[in-house]
Structure formats: structure tokens, C-alpha cells
Amino acid sequence: MDVLDLSRWQFGITTVYHFLFVPLTIGLSIIVAGFQTAWHRTGKPAYLRLTKFWGKLFLINFAMGVVTGIVQEFQFGMNWSDYSRFVGDVFGAPLAMEGLMAFFLESTFLGLWIFGWDKLSPRLHLATIWVAAIGTNLSAYFILAANSWMQHPVGYRLNPVTGRAELTDIWAVLTNSTTLVTFPHVIFGAFVTAGAFVAGVSAWHLLRKKDVELFRVSARMAMTVTLVASIGVALSGHWQAQIMTEQQPMKMAAAEALWEDETSAGFSLFAVGDVENGRNHINLQIPYGLSLLSTNTLDGHVEGVNDIQARYEAAYGPGDYKPVVGIAYWSFRLMIGFGMLAALLALAGLWATRRGRLPDNPWFHRLAILGIGLPFLANSMGWIFTEMGRQPWTVFGIMRTAAAVSPGVDVTEVAITLVGFTLVYAVLAVVEIRLLLKFIRIGPDAEGEPGRPTDTVPALSY
């Protein structure tokens, strides 16, 4: 492997690892705020117990997300200095806004929430967790705006003297059509992740007959969130696919192993292809599915890999403009598959717990526990598809990945940091899991609202 390959591996590993924490943080922030709102409105200590229990898990995950996210920014200067030099004026703007506005907002008010239980009025204290949750979502928006610019660059000009991209319209960057479709897709995915996590942890407690009434409510709320958010993921994903077909047709063609232009194209369920010769030996399809996904019509025209390759060669010069088709194809399917399984599991859970029921079969609870991992896998596959499908571009249409790597680093330096980061992240994973398991086993506090008797926890219905 050369410096480029190692740098890509390092950035890929650290990015996917970091994003394991991000969606859970986003989703849990709203769920915790929702439970505290329920407590504030009803005064029921059970809601306070749920607020503090899920709040502890939220804080553990938030801290780990911050630690792993710091490395991301350093890599731009270490391994991708030519990229930073070329697009820093544009790419750095939304990242600076995220750091100076959104992150300071969420971290400041999260601190007030942590230490303000006995110092702030209940209403003001409730406001702090909602402001922190809003800040968390704003952080996601600014970061996605930066990433979306790499997918579809807008609001810039190329300076012929300096050879750099320069920002001309920050509003165009922040309202990029790619951002507007990506943000809801990611946020809905975060709610699916948090919902599955809360449902799985609740199922673990239900399996042990611990705080049954409390965790039954928690589980049903979480499964409702998961199911509704899954519908949002599907709808926003459909919208995103149409934008992607328009802006990055090669990515969509690779995702479907579609080699030649087609009208009324089918959606591929399973394909065995010959990448070298640009054709498929086996391709099981849903008729008209791809045209409907890409154009909202059954007879829509969808470009194929070979035709786009020829067009890109004419526009950008000689070169291979195809991503790794196998990775694009299967990551796209795994993303959809894992997401659908999470939705089906939530639907089955809601049915099984309807009208006060609680399944006696332990396999139901075990499936819910295993289902925690499904959204994490779907999110990871989605980002692998998003970034690998854009290749060979770092910034689509204006900068290739091979031109973005730092010229001053060698293979040994990158290899050492790659191994080092991987080992450190492995240790952090152990720390995160052990902390989460510790507080999950401890469970909610026995006490309800401070200063009030909590000998009985009022039954909650959901």
C-alpha cells in the first residue's frame, strides 16, 4: 500500500468509528429531553427515573463522541494537507460554525443540565436539555453541510492565481440541495438508532423482570420512535436517491450495478457482475424499481456506468471514474437491509406488547437486544456507500482523491498512526462498552424526584 491507500484506510476507520457515537447522541438527546418534559408536565417520579437513567447513558456516549471527533479535524492537516490547502476557505466555514456556535451551545447547556438539578428552577433546567439537544442537531447540520459540499460543490470560485477554491456564498453552502436531503435522512437514522438502543436495553431489564412497568413504557416508546423514524428514513432516502441520480449519476449506477443506460430500469436485488468487462452475469431485479427510485416514474431514464465513464472522460480527461462497484453495490443493499430489519423488529415489538401484554418467550427480548446493532450497521454501511461511491473524487468534479493527500508524509508515518489510532480506538471501545454495561446493570435510581417520597412508582400506560 502507498500513502494514499493508508491515508484512506485511516480516515475511513476513524470516521466510521466516530459515527457509531454520533447518531446515538443525537437521538438520545431528544429522548432524554422528552422524558424530562413528561416528568415536568405530570410530576410522575417514574419519568424522572427514566430521564436520569437514559441521561447517564447519553452522557457517556456524548463524551466518547467528542473524544473520537477531535481526531477527525487533525487528519485534514496531517494526511490531507493538499485538500485542506485547496478547499479550506470553503470547507472550513461550516466546520468553524459548528465549533463556535453549535458545539459551544450544546456543551455549555449540557453542563448546566448536569450540574443544575438542584440549582435551577425545574422549567429552566428543562430548557437546558432542550437547548443542548438543539445544539446537537445543529452540529450535525453544519458538519453535513461541509460533507455535502464535497458531494456537490456550490457557492465557490476557483482562483486561477492561487489555485484554491474560495467561498463566495456561505448561504449557498448552507442551503445546498444535497444538505437539505441528507440532514433529515441522517436525523431520522439517528432516531432509529436511539430507539433501537432504548428498546434493546429496556428488553434486557424486562427479561430479568426488573422494573417491568417502567421499562415496558420505555420499550414501547422506543419502538414507536424506531418505527416512525424508519418511515422517515425511507421517505428521505427516496428523495436523496433522486438528488444523487441528478448530481452523482455514477454513484447511483454503481449502487445498482447498472452498466448501460436503461429506460424503465429495474431495482437489483442480487447481482453477480463482471466489473472488468462492465456487465452482469446474474441480476435478479424488481421491474421498474430503479426508475421509480431515481426519477419517480416507471419509465424514467437512468444512466449506466459505461456511458457515464465515457461522458466523464470527455469532460474531465482520461482516467477511471468508476468507484469500487462491489463495495457501492453491497453497502447500499446492506444499509437498506439492516434498516428494514430494525423497522420490522420494532413493528413486531409493538404488536407483541399491545394492550398491556408482555411476551413470555425470552427470544423476543433477546431479539430486541440483538436489534440494538442493526441501525449501527445500517449507518456504517450508509456512510461507506456515500464516501466510497464518490470516488475517485474528494470534491466531486474539482479535486480527485489522489491529489488531496499530504505530499510530506511517507508510508511509515501513516502506517504508525494508522495502527496507533486503531489500537487507541479499540481501547476506547472497551471503555465505552464497559461503562454503558455498568450503568445499564445498575439500572434507574431507586429514588424518584428529589425531596418527594417515592415508595410507590405510579403505573404508566403507553
Coordinates of C-alpha atoms in Angstrom, one line a residue:
M1 CA 0.0 0.0 0.0
D2 CA 1.1 3.5 -0.7
V3 CA 0.5 6.7 1.3
L4 CA -2.8 7.4 -0.4
D5 CA -4.2 3.9 0.4
L6 CA -3.1 4.0 4.0
S7 CA -4.4 7.5 4.5
R8 CA -7.8 6.5 3.1
W9 CA -7.9 3.5 5.4
Q10 CA -7.0 5.6 8.4
F11 CA -9.7 8.2 7.6
G12 CA -12.2 5.5 6.9
I13 CA -11.6 3.6 10.1
T14 CA -11.7 6.8 12.3
T15 CA -14.7 8.2 10.5
V16 CA -16.9 5.1 10.7
Y17 CA -15.8 4.6 14.3
H18 CA -16.7 8.2 15.2
F19 CA -20.1 7.9 13.6
L20 CA -21.0 5.0 15.8
F21 CA -21.5 7.5 18.6
V22 CA -22.9 10.4 16.7
P23 CA -26.4 9.1 15.8
L24 CA -27.0 7.7 19.3
T25 CA -26.1 11.0 20.8
I26 CA -28.4 12.9 18.5
G27 CA -31.3 10.6 19.1
L28 CA -30.8 10.1 22.9
S29 CA -30.7 13.9 23.4
I30 CA -34.2 14.2 22.2
I31 CA -35.5 11.1 24.0
V32 CA -34.0 12.3 27.3
A33 CA -35.5 15.7 26.8
G34 CA -38.8 14.1 26.1
F35 CA -38.8 12.1 29.3
Q36 CA -37.9 15.1 31.3
T37 CA -40.7 17.1 29.7
A38 CA -43.1 14.3 30.6
W39 CA -41.9 14.5 34.2
H40 CA -42.2 18.3 34.3
R41 CA -45.7 18.1 32.9
T42 CA -47.0 15.2 35.0
G43 CA -44.9 15.2 38.1
K44 CA -44.6 11.4 38.0
P45 CA -41.3 10.2 39.5
A46 CA -41.2 7.3 37.1
Y47 CA -40.4 9.8 34.3
L48 CA -37.7 11.3 36.3
R49 CA -36.1 7.9 36.9
L50 CA -36.2 7.3 33.1
T51 CA -34.7 10.8 32.5
K52 CA -31.8 10.2 34.8
F53 CA -31.2 6.6 33.6
W54 CA -31.1 7.4 29.9
G55 CA -29.3 10.7 30.6
K56 CA -26.3 8.8 32.1
L57 CA -26.0 6.6 29.0
F58 CA -26.4 9.7 26.8
L59 CA -23.5 11.5 28.6
I60 CA -21.2 8.5 28.3
N61 CA -21.8 8.3 24.6
F62 CA -21.6 12.1 24.2
A63 CA -18.2 12.2 25.8
M64 CA -16.8 9.4 23.7
G65 CA -18.1 11.1 20.5
V66 CA -16.3 14.3 21.4
V67 CA -13.0 12.4 22.0
T68 CA -13.2 10.5 18.8
G69 CA -14.3 13.5 16.8
I70 CA -11.3 15.6 17.6
V71 CA -9.0 13.3 15.7
Q72 CA -11.1 13.9 12.5
E73 CA -10.0 17.5 12.2
F74 CA -6.4 16.8 12.9
Q75 CA -6.3 14.3 10.0
F76 CA -7.1 17.1 7.5
G77 CA -3.8 18.7 8.3
M78 CA -1.8 15.5 8.8
N79 CA -2.7 13.3 5.9
W80 CA -4.8 15.6 3.7
S81 CA -2.9 18.9 3.7
D82 CA -3.3 19.4 -0.1
Y83 CA -7.0 19.0 0.4
S84 CA -7.0 21.5 3.3
R85 CA -5.0 24.0 1.3
F86 CA -7.3 23.7 -1.7
V87 CA -10.7 23.9 -0.1
G88 CA -10.0 25.2 3.4
D89 CA -11.6 28.5 2.7
V90 CA -14.9 26.9 1.8
F91 CA -14.9 23.6 3.8
G92 CA -13.6 25.3 6.9
A93 CA -16.5 27.8 7.2
P94 CA -19.3 25.3 8.2
L95 CA -16.9 23.5 10.4
A96 CA -16.0 26.7 12.2
M97 CA -19.7 27.5 12.6
E98 CA -20.2 24.0 14.1
G99 CA -17.4 24.5 16.6
L100 CA -18.1 28.1 17.6
M101 CA -21.9 28.0 17.6
A102 CA -23.4 24.6 17.8
F103 CA -20.8 22.7 19.8
F104 CA -20.4 25.5 22.4
L105 CA -24.2 25.7 22.6
E106 CA -24.7 22.0 23.3
S107 CA -21.7 21.6 25.6
T108 CA -22.5 24.7 27.7
F109 CA -26.1 23.9 28.2
L110 CA -25.3 20.2 28.7
G111 CA -23.0 21.3 31.6
L112 CA -25.9 23.4 33.0
W113 CA -28.1 20.3 32.8
I114 CA -25.6 18.1 34.5
F115 CA -24.9 20.4 37.4
G116 CA -28.2 22.3 37.6
W117 CA -30.6 19.7 39.0
D118 CA -30.6 21.4 42.5
K119 CA -29.6 24.9 41.4
L120 CA -32.0 25.8 38.6
S121 CA -35.8 26.0 38.6
P122 CA -37.5 22.9 37.0
R123 CA -38.6 24.9 34.0
L124 CA -35.2 26.5 33.4
H125 CA -33.5 23.1 33.9
L126 CA -35.8 21.5 31.4
A127 CA -34.9 24.3 28.9
T128 CA -31.2 23.4 29.2
I129 CA -31.5 19.9 27.9
W130 CA -33.7 21.0 25.0
V131 CA -31.1 23.7 24.1
A132 CA -28.4 21.1 24.3
A133 CA -30.4 18.8 22.1
I134 CA -31.0 21.5 19.6
G135 CA -27.2 22.3 19.6
T136 CA -26.5 18.6 18.9
N137 CA -28.8 18.7 15.9
L138 CA -27.2 22.0 14.7
S139 CA -23.8 20.4 14.9
A140 CA -25.0 17.6 12.6
Y141 CA -26.4 20.2 10.2
F142 CA -23.1 22.2 9.9
I143 CA -21.0 19.0 9.5
L144 CA -23.3 17.6 6.9
A145 CA -23.2 20.9 5.1
A146 CA -19.4 20.6 4.8
N147 CA -19.7 17.0 3.7
S148 CA -22.4 17.8 1.2
W149 CA -20.2 20.4 -0.4
M150 CA -17.7 17.6 -1.1
Q151 CA -20.6 15.7 -2.8
H152 CA -22.0 18.8 -4.7
P153 CA -19.8 21.9 -4.5
V154 CA -21.7 25.2 -4.6
G155 CA -21.1 28.8 -3.6
Y156 CA -17.4 28.9 -4.5
R157 CA -15.0 30.0 -7.3
L158 CA -11.6 28.7 -8.3
N159 CA -8.9 31.4 -8.0
P160 CA -6.6 30.9 -11.0
V161 CA -3.7 32.7 -9.3
T162 CA -3.7 30.7 -6.0
G163 CA -5.2 27.6 -7.4
R164 CA -7.6 27.4 -4.5
A165 CA -11.3 27.2 -4.1
E166 CA -12.7 30.4 -2.4
L167 CA -16.0 30.9 -0.7
T168 CA -18.4 33.3 -2.5
D169 CA -21.7 32.4 -0.9
I170 CA -22.0 30.8 2.5
W171 CA -25.8 30.8 2.2
A172 CA -25.5 28.6 -0.9
V173 CA -23.2 26.2 1.0
L174 CA -25.6 26.0 4.0
T175 CA -28.7 25.5 1.7
N176 CA -27.1 23.1 -0.7
S177 CA -29.7 20.8 -2.1
T178 CA -27.6 17.8 -1.0
T179 CA -27.5 19.1 2.6
L180 CA -31.3 19.6 2.6
V181 CA -31.9 15.9 1.7
T182 CA -29.0 14.5 3.7
F183 CA -29.8 16.1 7.0
P184 CA -33.3 14.7 7.5
H185 CA -32.1 11.3 6.4
V186 CA -29.3 11.3 9.0
I187 CA -31.5 12.7 11.7
F188 CA -34.2 10.0 11.1
G189 CA -31.4 7.4 11.1
A190 CA -30.3 8.8 14.5
F191 CA -33.8 8.3 15.9
V192 CA -33.9 4.8 14.6
T193 CA -30.5 4.2 16.3
A194 CA -31.5 5.7 19.7
G195 CA -34.9 4.0 19.5
A196 CA -33.4 0.5 18.9
F197 CA -30.9 1.2 21.7
V198 CA -33.5 2.2 24.3
A199 CA -35.8 -0.7 23.2
G200 CA -32.9 -3.2 23.5
V201 CA -31.8 -2.1 26.9
S202 CA -35.4 -2.0 28.1
A203 CA -35.8 -5.5 26.8
W204 CA -32.7 -6.6 28.9
H205 CA -34.3 -5.3 32.0
L206 CA -37.7 -6.9 31.1
L207 CA -36.0 -10.2 30.6
R208 CA -34.8 -10.0 34.1
K209 CA -38.2 -8.9 35.4
K210 CA -36.7 -5.7 36.7
D211 CA -38.8 -2.5 36.9
V212 CA -41.2 -4.2 34.5
E213 CA -43.8 -1.4 34.3
L214 CA -41.2 1.2 33.9
F215 CA -39.3 -0.5 31.1
R216 CA -42.4 -1.6 29.3
V217 CA -43.3 2.0 28.8
S218 CA -39.7 2.8 27.8
A219 CA -39.6 -0.1 25.3
R220 CA -42.9 0.8 23.7
M221 CA -41.9 4.5 23.4
A222 CA -38.6 3.5 21.8
M223 CA -40.2 1.0 19.4
T224 CA -42.7 3.7 18.3
V225 CA -39.8 6.1 17.7
T226 CA -37.9 3.4 15.7
L227 CA -40.9 2.6 13.5
V228 CA -41.9 6.2 12.8
A229 CA -38.3 7.2 12.2
S230 CA -37.8 4.2 9.9
I231 CA -40.6 5.6 7.7
G232 CA -38.8 8.9 7.7
V233 CA -35.6 7.3 6.7
A234 CA -37.3 5.5 3.8
L235 CA -39.0 8.7 2.5
S236 CA -36.0 10.9 2.9
G237 CA -33.8 8.2 1.3
H238 CA -36.1 8.2 -1.7
W239 CA -35.7 11.9 -2.0
Q240 CA -32.0 11.6 -1.6
A241 CA -31.7 9.0 -4.3
Q242 CA -33.3 11.3 -6.8
I243 CA -30.8 14.1 -5.9
M244 CA -27.9 11.7 -6.1
T245 CA -29.1 10.5 -9.5
E246 CA -29.0 14.0 -10.8
Q247 CA -25.8 15.2 -9.1
Q248 CA -23.7 12.0 -9.0
P249 CA -25.1 9.5 -11.5
M250 CA -22.1 7.3 -11.3
K251 CA -22.7 6.6 -7.6
M252 CA -26.3 5.5 -8.3
A253 CA -25.2 3.4 -11.3
A254 CA -22.6 1.7 -9.2
A255 CA -25.1 1.1 -6.4
E256 CA -27.3 -0.8 -8.8
A257 CA -24.5 -2.4 -11.0
L258 CA -26.2 -0.8 -13.9
W259 CA -23.7 -0.8 -16.7
E260 CA -25.6 0.6 -19.7
D261 CA -28.3 3.3 -19.9
E262 CA -31.7 2.0 -19.4
T263 CA -35.3 3.2 -19.5
S264 CA -37.8 1.5 -17.1
A265 CA -34.8 0.2 -15.2
G266 CA -35.3 -2.5 -12.5
F267 CA -34.0 -2.4 -8.9
S268 CA -31.4 -5.0 -8.4
L269 CA -31.9 -7.4 -5.6
F270 CA -28.9 -9.7 -6.3
A271 CA -26.3 -9.5 -9.0
V272 CA -23.1 -11.3 -9.9
G273 CA -21.1 -9.0 -12.2
D274 CA -18.0 -8.8 -14.4
V275 CA -16.5 -5.5 -13.4
E276 CA -13.6 -5.9 -15.9
N277 CA -15.9 -6.1 -18.9
G278 CA -18.7 -4.0 -17.5
R279 CA -21.6 -6.4 -17.4
N280 CA -23.6 -8.7 -15.1
H281 CA -23.8 -12.5 -15.4
I282 CA -26.8 -12.7 -13.0
N283 CA -29.1 -9.9 -12.0
L284 CA -32.3 -10.5 -10.1
Q285 CA -34.5 -7.4 -10.2
I286 CA -37.7 -5.7 -9.2
P287 CA -39.1 -4.4 -12.5
Y288 CA -39.2 -0.6 -12.9
G289 CA -37.9 -0.2 -9.3
L290 CA -34.7 1.8 -10.1
S291 CA -36.5 4.2 -12.5
L292 CA -39.1 4.8 -9.8
L293 CA -36.5 5.3 -7.1
S294 CA -34.4 7.6 -9.3
T295 CA -37.0 9.6 -11.2
N296 CA -40.4 8.9 -9.6
T297 CA -41.6 7.5 -12.9
L298 CA -41.9 3.9 -14.1
D299 CA -40.4 4.7 -17.5
G300 CA -37.6 7.0 -16.2
H301 CA -34.2 7.0 -17.9
V302 CA -31.2 6.0 -15.7
E303 CA -27.6 6.3 -16.9
G304 CA -25.3 3.3 -16.7
V305 CA -21.6 3.0 -15.5
N306 CA -20.1 2.6 -19.0
D307 CA -22.0 5.5 -20.5
I308 CA -21.1 7.8 -17.6
Q309 CA -17.5 6.7 -17.8
A310 CA -17.3 7.8 -21.4
R311 CA -19.0 11.1 -20.6
Y312 CA -16.7 11.8 -17.7
E313 CA -13.6 11.1 -19.8
A314 CA -14.8 13.7 -22.3
A315 CA -15.4 16.2 -19.6
Y316 CA -12.5 15.6 -17.2
G317 CA -9.9 13.9 -19.3
P318 CA -8.6 10.3 -19.4
G319 CA -9.0 8.2 -16.2
D320 CA -11.1 5.7 -14.4
Y321 CA -14.1 7.4 -12.9
K322 CA -15.8 4.3 -11.5
P323 CA -15.9 3.7 -7.8
V324 CA -15.4 0.1 -6.5
V325 CA -18.7 -1.2 -7.8
G326 CA -18.8 -4.2 -5.5
I327 CA -18.5 -2.0 -2.4
A328 CA -21.0 0.5 -3.6
Y329 CA -23.5 -2.2 -4.6
W330 CA -23.4 -4.3 -1.4
S331 CA -23.0 -1.4 1.1
F332 CA -26.2 0.1 -0.5
R333 CA -28.1 -3.1 0.0
L334 CA -26.8 -3.8 3.5
M335 CA -27.8 -0.3 4.5
I336 CA -31.3 -0.9 3.3
G337 CA -31.5 -4.4 4.7
F338 CA -30.3 -3.6 8.2
G339 CA -32.7 -0.6 8.3
M340 CA -35.6 -2.7 7.2
L341 CA -34.9 -5.4 9.8
A342 CA -34.8 -2.7 12.6
A343 CA -38.2 -1.4 11.4
L344 CA -39.7 -4.9 11.3
L345 CA -38.4 -5.7 14.7
A346 CA -40.0 -2.5 16.1
L347 CA -43.3 -3.3 14.5
A348 CA -43.2 -6.8 15.9
G349 CA -42.4 -5.5 19.3
L350 CA -45.3 -3.0 19.3
W351 CA -47.7 -5.8 18.3
A352 CA -46.3 -8.2 20.9
T353 CA -46.7 -5.6 23.7
R354 CA -50.1 -4.2 22.7
R355 CA -52.8 -3.7 25.3
G356 CA -50.6 -4.2 28.3
R357 CA -49.2 -7.5 27.1
L358 CA -45.6 -8.6 27.8
P359 CA -44.2 -11.6 25.8
D360 CA -43.2 -14.6 28.0
N361 CA -40.9 -16.0 25.3
P362 CA -37.3 -14.9 26.2
W363 CA -36.4 -15.0 22.5
F364 CA -38.4 -11.8 21.9
H365 CA -36.3 -9.9 24.4
R366 CA -33.1 -11.4 23.1
L367 CA -34.0 -10.3 19.5
A368 CA -34.6 -6.8 20.8
I369 CA -31.2 -6.8 22.5
L370 CA -29.5 -8.1 19.3
G371 CA -31.5 -5.5 17.3
I372 CA -29.5 -2.7 19.0
G373 CA -26.8 -3.4 16.5
L374 CA -28.9 -3.2 13.3
P375 CA -29.1 0.7 13.0
F376 CA -25.4 1.0 13.8
L377 CA -24.7 -1.4 10.9
A378 CA -27.1 0.4 8.6
N379 CA -25.5 3.8 9.4
S380 CA -22.0 2.5 8.8
M381 CA -23.0 0.9 5.5
G382 CA -24.6 4.2 4.5
W383 CA -21.5 6.3 5.1
I384 CA -19.3 3.7 3.4
F385 CA -21.5 3.9 0.4
T386 CA -21.7 7.7 0.5
E387 CA -17.9 8.2 0.6
M388 CA -16.7 5.2 -1.4
G389 CA -19.4 5.9 -4.1
R390 CA -18.0 9.4 -4.6
Q391 CA -14.5 8.1 -5.6
P392 CA -12.3 8.9 -7.3
W393 CA -13.2 12.4 -6.2
T394 CA -12.6 14.1 -2.9
V395 CA -14.6 17.0 -4.0
F396 CA -16.8 15.9 -6.9
G397 CA -15.8 17.3 -10.2
I398 CA -12.9 19.6 -9.0
M399 CA -10.5 17.6 -6.9
R400 CA -9.5 13.9 -7.1
T401 CA -8.6 11.9 -4.0
A402 CA -5.1 11.2 -5.3
A403 CA -4.4 15.0 -5.4
A404 CA -5.6 15.6 -1.9
V405 CA -3.1 13.6 0.1
S406 CA -0.3 15.3 2.0
P407 CA 3.0 15.3 0.0
G408 CA 5.2 15.5 3.0
V409 CA 4.3 12.2 4.7
D410 CA 5.6 8.7 4.0
V411 CA 4.3 5.2 4.3
T412 CA 5.9 4.5 7.6
E413 CA 4.5 7.6 9.3
V414 CA 1.0 6.9 8.1
A415 CA 1.2 3.2 9.0
I416 CA 2.3 4.1 12.5
T417 CA -0.6 6.5 13.1
L418 CA -3.0 4.1 11.4
V419 CA -2.0 1.3 13.8
G420 CA -1.9 3.7 16.8
F421 CA -5.3 5.2 16.2
T422 CA -6.8 1.8 15.6
L423 CA -5.4 0.5 18.9
V424 CA -6.4 3.6 20.8
Y425 CA -9.9 3.4 19.4
A426 CA -10.1 -0.3 20.3
V427 CA -9.3 0.7 23.9
L428 CA -11.9 3.4 23.8
A429 CA -14.5 0.9 22.5
V430 CA -13.8 -1.3 25.5
V431 CA -14.1 1.7 27.9
E432 CA -17.4 2.8 26.3
I433 CA -18.9 -0.7 26.4
R434 CA -17.9 -1.3 29.9
L435 CA -19.2 2.0 31.2
L436 CA -22.5 1.5 29.3
L437 CA -22.9 -2.0 30.6
K438 CA -22.1 -0.9 34.2
F439 CA -24.8 1.7 34.3
I440 CA -27.3 -0.5 32.4
R441 CA -26.8 -3.2 35.0
I442 CA -27.3 -0.7 37.9
G443 CA -30.5 0.5 36.3
P444 CA -32.5 3.5 37.2
D445 CA -32.1 5.2 40.6
A446 CA -34.4 3.8 43.3
E447 CA -35.4 7.4 44.2
G448 CA -37.8 9.5 42.2
E449 CA -38.0 13.2 42.3
P450 CA -35.6 14.7 44.9
G451 CA -37.4 15.8 48.1
R452 CA -40.5 13.8 47.4
P453 CA -41.5 10.3 48.8
T454 CA -41.1 7.6 46.2
D455 CA -42.3 4.4 48.0
T456 CA -44.6 3.8 45.1
V457 CA -43.9 4.5 41.4
P458 CA -47.2 5.3 39.7
A459 CA -48.1 3.0 36.9
L460 CA -47.6 4.4 33.4
S461 CA -49.7 3.5 30.5
Y462 CA -48.5 3.5 26.9

